[in-house]
Amino acid sequence: MSNRDNGFADMADYLGKLSQVDPKKVSMKSLENAANFYMQQLLPNIPKTLFKKTHMGEKVSVTISDDSVKVVFGQTAFYWRFPENGTVNQRAQHFASGTYEQNRATIEKLMTQDIIKLQEG
């Protein structure tokens, strides 16, 4: 029985390929792709203001820091939770969480597809 039949050599080759990839770079790229997709899906669902003020949809952006990727509402970040969660006088519209739930499978696929491609070689 040769050494190649026990699976250890195959696993060493596989793990060797994984160690040549910068996982942080790949995962940040995947997260950025998923965040951009989510933002594009979110924009049409953001409620419009009835006042002559800045619309929340104009301030949505993807921010990338050292170890995270976020979809943020910029200067209107404080106010997005009121239409999302509702208040005593305003019904909840759940535009952010609803958009995420509708697109959850695609977002998860985007977050993992680059990593899976690299693992497969």
mmCIF file of N, CA and C in Angstrom:
data_model
loop_
_atom_site.group_PDB
_atom_site.id
_atom_site.type_symbol
_atom_site.label_atom_id
_atom_site.label_comp_id
_atom_site.label_asym_id
_atom_site.label_seq_id
_atom_site.Cartn_x
_atom_site.Cartn_y
_atom_site.Cartn_z
ATOM 1 N N MET A 1 0.847 -1.167 0.000
ATOM 2 C CA MET A 1 0.000 0.000 0.000
ATOM 3 C C MET A 1 0.894 1.232 0.000
ATOM 4 N N SER A 2 0.670 2.137 -0.948
ATOM 5 C CA SER A 2 1.519 3.320 -1.062
ATOM 6 C C SER A 2 1.028 4.428 -0.139
ATOM 7 N N ASN A 3 1.879 5.395 0.047
ATOM 8 C CA ASN A 3 1.533 6.522 0.918
ATOM 9 C C ASN A 3 0.411 7.375 0.341
ATOM 10 N N ARG A 4 0.217 7.392 -0.973
ATOM 11 C CA ARG A 4 -0.813 8.218 -1.593
ATOM 12 C C ARG A 4 -2.219 7.674 -1.338
ATOM 13 N N ASP A 5 -2.341 6.430 -0.910
ATOM 14 C CA ASP A 5 -3.659 5.838 -0.721
ATOM 15 C C ASP A 5 -4.297 6.171 0.620
ATOM 16 N N ASN A 6 -3.540 6.752 1.531
ATOM 17 C CA ASN A 6 -4.115 6.991 2.848
ATOM 18 C C ASN A 6 -4.817 8.347 2.963
ATOM 19 N N GLY A 7 -4.694 9.200 1.964
ATOM 20 C CA GLY A 7 -5.398 10.469 1.984
ATOM 21 C C GLY A 7 -4.614 11.619 2.583
ATOM 22 N N PHE A 8 -3.575 11.342 3.338
ATOM 23 C CA PHE A 8 -2.807 12.410 3.970
ATOM 24 C C PHE A 8 -2.093 13.280 2.941
ATOM 25 N N ALA A 9 -1.535 12.675 1.920
ATOM 26 C CA ALA A 9 -0.820 13.438 0.894
ATOM 27 C C ALA A 9 -1.795 14.322 0.110
ATOM 28 N N ASP A 10 -2.972 13.778 -0.198
ATOM 29 C CA ASP A 10 -3.973 14.565 -0.906
ATOM 30 C C ASP A 10 -4.418 15.762 -0.067
ATOM 31 N N MET A 11 -4.627 15.536 1.211
ATOM 32 C CA MET A 11 -5.041 16.624 2.094
ATOM 33 C C MET A 11 -3.927 17.652 2.231
ATOM 34 N N ALA A 12 -2.686 17.226 2.268
ATOM 35 C CA ALA A 12 -1.561 18.160 2.353
ATOM 36 C C ALA A 12 -1.494 19.029 1.102
ATOM 37 N N ASP A 13 -1.731 18.428 -0.063
ATOM 38 C CA ASP A 13 -1.758 19.210 -1.302
ATOM 39 C C ASP A 13 -2.883 20.239 -1.266
ATOM 40 N N TYR A 14 -4.055 19.814 -0.801
ATOM 41 C CA TYR A 14 -5.220 20.696 -0.718
ATOM 42 C C TYR A 14 -4.961 21.848 0.242
ATOM 43 N N LEU A 15 -4.447 21.540 1.418
ATOM 44 C CA LEU A 15 -4.170 22.587 2.410
ATOM 45 C C LEU A 15 -3.028 23.488 1.950
ATOM 46 N N GLY A 16 -2.112 22.963 1.190
ATOM 47 C CA GLY A 16 -1.034 23.788 0.645
ATOM 48 C C GLY A 16 -1.568 24.852 -0.296
ATOM 49 N N LYS A 17 -2.582 24.502 -1.091
ATOM 50 C CA LYS A 17 -3.206 25.487 -1.974
ATOM 51 C C LYS A 17 -3.913 26.562 -1.159
ATOM 52 N N LEU A 18 -4.564 26.181 -0.080
ATOM 53 C CA LEU A 18 -5.266 27.148 0.750
ATOM 54 C C LEU A 18 -4.309 28.122 1.418
ATOM 55 N N SER A 19 -3.136 27.652 1.807
ATOM 56 C CA SER A 19 -2.215 28.518 2.525
ATOM 57 C C SER A 19 -1.559 29.541 1.607
ATOM 58 N N GLN A 20 -1.626 29.359 0.290
ATOM 59 C CA GLN A 20 -1.041 30.310 -0.642
ATOM 60 C C GLN A 20 -1.945 31.510 -0.905
ATOM 61 N N VAL A 21 -3.169 31.476 -0.423
ATOM 62 C CA VAL A 21 -4.146 32.526 -0.670
ATOM 63 C C VAL A 21 -4.246 33.419 0.560
ATOM 64 N N ASP A 22 -4.353 34.729 0.323
ATOM 65 C CA ASP A 22 -4.561 35.662 1.425
ATOM 66 C C ASP A 22 -6.055 35.664 1.760
ATOM 67 N N PRO A 23 -6.468 34.994 2.839
ATOM 68 C CA PRO A 23 -7.897 34.857 3.132
ATOM 69 C C PRO A 23 -8.574 36.185 3.439
ATOM 70 N N LYS A 24 -7.854 37.117 4.027
ATOM 71 C CA LYS A 24 -8.466 38.407 4.357
ATOM 72 C C LYS A 24 -8.803 39.176 3.090
ATOM 73 N N LYS A 25 -7.906 39.148 2.121
ATOM 74 C CA LYS A 25 -8.130 39.853 0.864
ATOM 75 C C LYS A 25 -9.319 39.261 0.118
ATOM 76 N N VAL A 26 -9.393 37.950 0.079
ATOM 77 C CA VAL A 26 -10.481 37.269 -0.621
ATOM 78 C C VAL A 26 -11.808 37.504 0.089
ATOM 79 N N SER A 27 -11.812 37.391 1.410
ATOM 80 C CA SER A 27 -13.068 37.556 2.141
ATOM 81 C C SER A 27 -13.559 38.997 2.079
ATOM 82 N N MET A 28 -12.658 39.972 2.109
ATOM 83 C CA MET A 28 -13.084 41.370 2.002
ATOM 84 C C MET A 28 -13.675 41.649 0.626
ATOM 85 N N LYS A 29 -13.086 41.075 -0.419
ATOM 86 C CA LYS A 29 -13.625 41.240 -1.773
ATOM 87 C C LYS A 29 -15.023 40.630 -1.865
ATOM 88 N N SER A 30 -15.188 39.454 -1.288
ATOM 89 C CA SER A 30 -16.485 38.784 -1.304
ATOM 90 C C SER A 30 -17.521 39.586 -0.530
ATOM 91 N N LEU A 31 -17.129 40.102 0.622
ATOM 92 C CA LEU A 31 -18.049 40.915 1.421
ATOM 93 C C LEU A 31 -18.428 42.201 0.687
ATOM 94 N N GLU A 32 -17.466 42.791 0.008
ATOM 95 C CA GLU A 32 -17.748 44.013 -0.746
ATOM 96 C C GLU A 32 -18.728 43.731 -1.883
ATOM 97 N N ASN A 33 -18.549 42.619 -2.585
ATOM 98 C CA ASN A 33 -19.482 42.249 -3.655
ATOM 99 C C ASN A 33 -20.889 42.038 -3.109
ATOM 100 N N ALA A 34 -20.994 41.359 -1.974
ATOM 101 C CA ALA A 34 -22.300 41.114 -1.363
ATOM 102 C C ALA A 34 -22.934 42.414 -0.884
ATOM 103 N N ALA A 35 -22.143 43.315 -0.308
ATOM 104 C CA ALA A 35 -22.672 44.593 0.171
ATOM 105 C C ALA A 35 -23.154 45.454 -0.995
ATOM 106 N N ASN A 36 -22.418 45.460 -2.093
ATOM 107 C CA ASN A 36 -22.853 46.226 -3.266
ATOM 108 C C ASN A 36 -24.150 45.668 -3.843
ATOM 109 N N PHE A 37 -24.273 44.345 -3.886
ATOM 110 C CA PHE A 37 -25.512 43.728 -4.352
ATOM 111 C C PHE A 37 -26.677 44.104 -3.443
ATOM 112 N N TYR A 38 -26.467 44.010 -2.121
ATOM 113 C CA TYR A 38 -27.521 44.352 -1.170
ATOM 114 C C TYR A 38 -27.936 45.815 -1.321
ATOM 115 N N MET A 39 -26.962 46.696 -1.498
ATOM 116 C CA MET A 39 -27.282 48.116 -1.647
ATOM 117 C C MET A 39 -28.126 48.349 -2.901
ATOM 118 N N GLN A 40 -27.785 47.679 -3.997
ATOM 119 C CA GLN A 40 -28.559 47.840 -5.227
ATOM 120 C C GLN A 40 -29.989 47.315 -5.060
ATOM 121 N N GLN A 41 -30.159 46.265 -4.287
ATOM 122 C CA GLN A 41 -31.496 45.732 -4.032
ATOM 123 C C GLN A 41 -32.269 46.616 -3.053
ATOM 124 N N LEU A 42 -31.551 47.265 -2.148
ATOM 125 C CA LEU A 42 -32.164 48.090 -1.111
ATOM 126 C C LEU A 42 -32.668 49.421 -1.648
ATOM 127 N N LEU A 43 -31.950 50.030 -2.582
ATOM 128 C CA LEU A 43 -32.275 51.374 -3.049
ATOM 129 C C LEU A 43 -33.736 51.549 -3.486
ATOM 130 N N PRO A 44 -34.304 50.657 -4.286
ATOM 131 C CA PRO A 44 -35.706 50.860 -4.684
ATOM 132 C C PRO A 44 -36.706 50.690 -3.525
ATOM 133 N N ASN A 45 -36.294 50.042 -2.449
ATOM 134 C CA ASN A 45 -37.205 49.778 -1.331
ATOM 135 C C ASN A 45 -37.174 50.849 -0.241
ATOM 136 N N ILE A 46 -36.249 51.777 -0.317
ATOM 137 C CA ILE A 46 -36.141 52.812 0.710
ATOM 138 C C ILE A 46 -37.300 53.785 0.548
ATOM 139 N N PRO A 47 -38.066 54.018 1.627
ATOM 140 C CA PRO A 47 -39.205 54.924 1.521
ATOM 141 C C PRO A 47 -38.759 56.350 1.206
ATOM 142 N N LYS A 48 -39.542 57.024 0.401
ATOM 143 C CA LYS A 48 -39.256 58.405 0.020
ATOM 144 C C LYS A 48 -39.870 59.359 1.039
ATOM 145 N N THR A 49 -39.205 60.473 1.261
ATOM 146 C CA THR A 49 -39.722 61.474 2.179
ATOM 147 C C THR A 49 -40.779 62.330 1.494
ATOM 148 N N LEU A 50 -41.740 62.767 2.252
ATOM 149 C CA LEU A 50 -42.765 63.661 1.729
ATOM 150 C C LEU A 50 -42.354 65.122 1.901
ATOM 151 N N PHE A 51 -41.303 65.342 2.646
ATOM 152 C CA PHE A 51 -40.812 66.693 2.885
ATOM 153 C C PHE A 51 -39.729 67.028 1.867
ATOM 154 N N LYS A 52 -39.390 68.268 1.764
ATOM 155 C CA LYS A 52 -38.333 68.695 0.839
ATOM 156 C C LYS A 52 -36.996 68.600 1.546
ATOM 157 N N LYS A 53 -36.639 67.382 1.883
ATOM 158 C CA LYS A 53 -35.386 67.107 2.566
ATOM 159 C C LYS A 53 -34.614 66.064 1.764
ATOM 160 N N THR A 54 -33.419 65.787 2.215
ATOM 161 C CA THR A 54 -32.587 64.786 1.553
ATOM 162 C C THR A 54 -33.204 63.400 1.726
ATOM 163 N N HIS A 55 -33.286 62.689 0.647
ATOM 164 C CA HIS A 55 -33.830 61.335 0.657
ATOM 165 C C HIS A 55 -32.767 60.369 1.173
ATOM 166 N N MET A 56 -33.169 59.407 2.008
ATOM 167 C CA MET A 56 -32.220 58.437 2.568
ATOM 168 C C MET A 56 -31.489 57.656 1.484
ATOM 169 N N GLY A 57 -32.159 57.395 0.375
ATOM 170 C CA GLY A 57 -31.559 56.635 -0.700
ATOM 171 C C GLY A 57 -30.369 57.324 -1.346
ATOM 172 N N GLU A 58 -30.311 58.647 -1.236
ATOM 173 C CA GLU A 58 -29.191 59.396 -1.796
ATOM 174 C C GLU A 58 -27.946 59.281 -0.927
ATOM 175 N N LYS A 59 -28.107 58.864 0.306
ATOM 176 C CA LYS A 59 -26.988 58.802 1.249
ATOM 177 C C LYS A 59 -26.494 57.391 1.521
ATOM 178 N N VAL A 60 -27.093 56.382 0.907
ATOM 179 C CA VAL A 60 -26.681 55.004 1.142
ATOM 180 C C VAL A 60 -25.356 54.746 0.430
ATOM 181 N N SER A 61 -24.449 54.109 1.142
ATOM 182 C CA SER A 61 -23.158 53.782 0.538
ATOM 183 C C SER A 61 -22.570 52.547 1.223
ATOM 184 N N VAL A 62 -21.564 51.987 0.602
ATOM 185 C CA VAL A 62 -20.829 50.869 1.169
ATOM 186 C C VAL A 62 -19.519 51.421 1.708
ATOM 187 N N THR A 63 -19.256 51.183 2.991
ATOM 188 C CA THR A 63 -17.992 51.627 3.584
ATOM 189 C C THR A 63 -17.142 50.404 3.906
ATOM 190 N N ILE A 64 -15.865 50.541 3.630
ATOM 191 C CA ILE A 64 -14.923 49.450 3.854
ATOM 192 C C ILE A 64 -13.872 49.929 4.833
ATOM 193 N N SER A 65 -13.749 49.226 5.945
ATOM 194 C CA SER A 65 -12.705 49.543 6.911
ATOM 195 C C SER A 65 -11.681 48.404 6.890
ATOM 196 N N ASP A 66 -10.796 48.387 7.860
ATOM 197 C CA ASP A 66 -9.732 47.377 7.877
ATOM 198 C C ASP A 66 -10.261 45.948 7.903
ATOM 199 N N ASP A 67 -11.323 45.710 8.677
ATOM 200 C CA ASP A 67 -11.795 44.338 8.843
ATOM 201 C C ASP A 67 -13.302 44.173 8.675
ATOM 202 N N SER A 68 -13.982 45.187 8.103
ATOM 203 C CA SER A 68 -15.421 45.050 7.926
ATOM 204 C C SER A 68 -15.905 45.806 6.698
ATOM 205 N N VAL A 69 -17.052 45.392 6.199
ATOM 206 C CA VAL A 69 -17.731 46.051 5.094
ATOM 207 C C VAL A 69 -19.150 46.319 5.567
ATOM 208 N N LYS A 70 -19.606 47.567 5.435
ATOM 209 C CA LYS A 70 -20.927 47.939 5.929
ATOM 210 C C LYS A 70 -21.695 48.728 4.886
ATOM 211 N N VAL A 71 -23.012 48.552 4.888
ATOM 212 C CA VAL A 71 -23.903 49.402 4.114
ATOM 213 C C VAL A 71 -24.451 50.414 5.108
ATOM 214 N N VAL A 72 -24.167 51.692 4.863
ATOM 215 C CA VAL A 72 -24.540 52.742 5.817
ATOM 216 C C VAL A 72 -25.385 53.811 5.134
ATOM 217 N N PHE A 73 -26.102 54.562 5.952
ATOM 218 C CA PHE A 73 -26.967 55.622 5.455
ATOM 219 C C PHE A 73 -26.342 57.006 5.568
ATOM 220 N N GLY A 74 -25.065 57.096 5.784
ATOM 221 C CA GLY A 74 -24.375 58.376 5.801
ATOM 222 C C GLY A 74 -24.910 59.325 6.854
ATOM 223 N N GLN A 75 -25.236 60.553 6.435
ATOM 224 C CA GLN A 75 -25.703 61.588 7.356
ATOM 225 C C GLN A 75 -27.085 61.294 7.926
ATOM 226 N N THR A 76 -27.847 60.439 7.271
ATOM 227 C CA THR A 76 -29.193 60.119 7.744
ATOM 228 C C THR A 76 -29.216 58.832 8.562
ATOM 229 N N ALA A 77 -28.062 58.399 9.023
ATOM 230 C CA ALA A 77 -27.963 57.123 9.737
ATOM 231 C C ALA A 77 -28.842 57.075 10.979
ATOM 232 N N PHE A 78 -28.998 58.189 11.651
ATOM 233 C CA PHE A 78 -29.822 58.216 12.862
ATOM 234 C C PHE A 78 -31.289 57.963 12.540
ATOM 235 N N TYR A 79 -31.764 58.410 11.377
ATOM 236 C CA TYR A 79 -33.192 58.406 11.075
ATOM 237 C C TYR A 79 -33.704 57.142 10.393
ATOM 238 N N TRP A 80 -32.835 56.307 9.835
ATOM 239 C CA TRP A 80 -33.329 55.168 9.076
ATOM 240 C C TRP A 80 -34.113 54.201 9.938
ATOM 241 N N ARG A 81 -33.823 54.152 11.220
ATOM 242 C CA ARG A 81 -34.491 53.180 12.091
ATOM 243 C C ARG A 81 -35.964 53.511 12.319
ATOM 244 N N PHE A 82 -36.360 54.769 12.145
ATOM 245 C CA PHE A 82 -37.764 55.124 12.365
ATOM 246 C C PHE A 82 -38.692 54.507 11.319
ATOM 247 N N PRO A 83 -38.416 54.651 10.021
ATOM 248 C CA PRO A 83 -39.284 53.933 9.072
ATOM 249 C C PRO A 83 -39.067 52.419 9.105
ATOM 250 N N GLU A 84 -37.869 51.978 9.454
ATOM 251 C CA GLU A 84 -37.596 50.541 9.512
ATOM 252 C C GLU A 84 -38.378 49.876 10.643
ATOM 253 N N ASN A 85 -38.298 50.423 11.840
ATOM 254 C CA ASN A 85 -38.897 49.806 13.028
ATOM 255 C C ASN A 85 -40.215 50.430 13.441
ATOM 256 N N GLY A 86 -40.529 51.615 12.919
ATOM 257 C CA GLY A 86 -41.763 52.292 13.275
ATOM 258 C C GLY A 86 -41.639 53.076 14.565
ATOM 259 N N THR A 87 -42.624 53.905 14.809
ATOM 260 C CA THR A 87 -42.725 54.669 16.050
ATOM 261 C C THR A 87 -44.167 54.572 16.526
ATOM 262 N N VAL A 88 -44.487 55.329 17.543
ATOM 263 C CA VAL A 88 -45.861 55.328 18.038
ATOM 264 C C VAL A 88 -46.818 55.820 16.959
ATOM 265 N N ASN A 89 -46.384 56.793 16.170
ATOM 266 C CA ASN A 89 -47.253 57.401 15.162
ATOM 267 C C ASN A 89 -46.948 56.946 13.729
ATOM 268 N N GLN A 90 -46.010 56.048 13.546
ATOM 269 C CA GLN A 90 -45.604 55.628 12.209
ATOM 270 C C GLN A 90 -45.480 54.106 12.174
ATOM 271 N N ARG A 91 -46.102 53.493 11.191
ATOM 272 C CA ARG A 91 -46.025 52.040 11.094
ATOM 273 C C ARG A 91 -44.642 51.617 10.600
ATOM 274 N N ALA A 92 -44.215 50.463 11.016
ATOM 275 C CA ALA A 92 -42.919 49.930 10.594
ATOM 276 C C ALA A 92 -43.006 49.464 9.144
ATOM 277 N N GLN A 93 -41.981 49.784 8.360
ATOM 278 C CA GLN A 93 -41.972 49.398 6.952
ATOM 279 C C GLN A 93 -40.986 48.269 6.664
ATOM 280 N N HIS A 94 -40.048 48.015 7.534
ATOM 281 C CA HIS A 94 -39.087 46.906 7.430
ATOM 282 C C HIS A 94 -38.449 46.805 6.047
ATOM 283 N N PHE A 95 -38.040 47.931 5.486
ATOM 284 C CA PHE A 95 -37.444 47.915 4.151
ATOM 285 C C PHE A 95 -36.043 47.301 4.139
ATOM 286 N N ALA A 96 -35.240 47.538 5.163
ATOM 287 C CA ALA A 96 -33.876 46.999 5.193
ATOM 288 C C ALA A 96 -33.886 45.504 5.508
ATOM 289 N N SER A 97 -34.597 45.124 6.554
ATOM 290 C CA SER A 97 -34.623 43.705 6.920
ATOM 291 C C SER A 97 -35.397 42.882 5.896
ATOM 292 N N GLY A 98 -36.441 43.449 5.326
ATOM 293 C CA GLY A 98 -37.204 42.744 4.301
ATOM 294 C C GLY A 98 -36.384 42.494 3.045
ATOM 295 N N THR A 99 -35.610 43.499 2.643
ATOM 296 C CA THR A 99 -34.748 43.347 1.475
ATOM 297 C C THR A 99 -33.696 42.273 1.727
ATOM 298 N N TYR A 100 -33.127 42.272 2.929
ATOM 299 C CA TYR A 100 -32.125 41.251 3.252
ATOM 300 C C TYR A 100 -32.738 39.854 3.225
ATOM 301 N N GLU A 101 -33.896 39.698 3.834
ATOM 302 C CA GLU A 101 -34.536 38.372 3.877
ATOM 303 C C GLU A 101 -34.897 37.875 2.486
ATOM 304 N N GLN A 102 -35.339 38.770 1.602
ATOM 305 C CA GLN A 102 -35.698 38.368 0.251
ATOM 306 C C GLN A 102 -34.474 37.939 -0.560
ATOM 307 N N ASN A 103 -33.323 38.528 -0.269
ATOM 308 C CA ASN A 103 -32.111 38.276 -1.050
ATOM 309 C C ASN A 103 -31.051 37.523 -0.264
ATOM 310 N N ARG A 104 -31.425 36.923 0.831
ATOM 311 C CA ARG A 104 -30.465 36.270 1.726
ATOM 312 C C ARG A 104 -29.642 35.191 1.027
ATOM 313 N N ALA A 105 -30.277 34.340 0.255
ATOM 314 C CA ALA A 105 -29.552 33.249 -0.408
ATOM 315 C C ALA A 105 -28.517 33.792 -1.390
ATOM 316 N N THR A 106 -28.881 34.803 -2.155
ATOM 317 C CA THR A 106 -27.946 35.385 -3.119
ATOM 318 C C THR A 106 -26.799 36.080 -2.409
ATOM 319 N N ILE A 107 -27.094 36.801 -1.340
ATOM 320 C CA ILE A 107 -26.054 37.497 -0.576
ATOM 321 C C ILE A 107 -25.081 36.488 0.018
ATOM 322 N N GLU A 108 -25.592 35.420 0.600
ATOM 323 C CA GLU A 108 -24.723 34.386 1.169
ATOM 324 C C GLU A 108 -23.877 33.717 0.081
ATOM 325 N N LYS A 109 -24.473 33.518 -1.081
ATOM 326 C CA LYS A 109 -23.729 32.917 -2.189
ATOM 327 C C LYS A 109 -22.596 33.841 -2.632
ATOM 328 N N LEU A 110 -22.875 35.137 -2.736
ATOM 329 C CA LEU A 110 -21.842 36.098 -3.132
ATOM 330 C C LEU A 110 -20.712 36.162 -2.109
ATOM 331 N N MET A 111 -21.062 36.026 -0.831
ATOM 332 C CA MET A 111 -20.045 36.102 0.213
ATOM 333 C C MET A 111 -19.132 34.881 0.202
ATOM 334 N N THR A 112 -19.614 33.762 -0.276
ATOM 335 C CA THR A 112 -18.824 32.532 -0.195
ATOM 336 C C THR A 112 -18.249 32.047 -1.519
ATOM 337 N N GLN A 113 -18.749 32.539 -2.653
ATOM 338 C CA GLN A 113 -18.347 31.943 -3.930
ATOM 339 C C GLN A 113 -16.863 32.136 -4.237
ATOM 340 N N ASP A 114 -16.263 33.278 -3.926
ATOM 341 C CA ASP A 114 -14.831 33.461 -4.185
ATOM 342 C C ASP A 114 -13.994 32.556 -3.305
ATOM 343 N N ILE A 115 -14.400 32.391 -2.062
ATOM 344 C CA ILE A 115 -13.670 31.530 -1.146
ATOM 345 C C ILE A 115 -13.746 30.075 -1.612
ATOM 346 N N ILE A 116 -14.911 29.652 -2.043
ATOM 347 C CA ILE A 116 -15.091 28.278 -2.517
ATOM 348 C C ILE A 116 -14.279 28.041 -3.789
ATOM 349 N N LYS A 117 -14.262 29.031 -4.689
ATOM 350 C CA LYS A 117 -13.473 28.888 -5.911
ATOM 351 C C LYS A 117 -11.999 28.667 -5.597
ATOM 352 N N LEU A 118 -11.476 29.411 -4.631
ATOM 353 C CA LEU A 118 -10.073 29.269 -4.274
ATOM 354 C C LEU A 118 -9.798 27.925 -3.606
ATOM 355 N N GLN A 119 -10.749 27.430 -2.820
ATOM 356 C CA GLN A 119 -10.552 26.144 -2.165
ATOM 357 C C GLN A 119 -10.562 25.006 -3.165
ATOM 358 N N GLU A 120 -11.372 25.144 -4.198
ATOM 359 C CA GLU A 120 -11.441 24.086 -5.200
ATOM 360 C C GLU A 120 -10.208 24.060 -6.091
ATOM 361 N N GLY A 121 -9.486 25.177 -6.119
ATOM 362 C CA GLY A 121 -8.236 25.209 -6.871
ATOM 363 C C GLY A 121 -8.448 25.772 -8.178
#
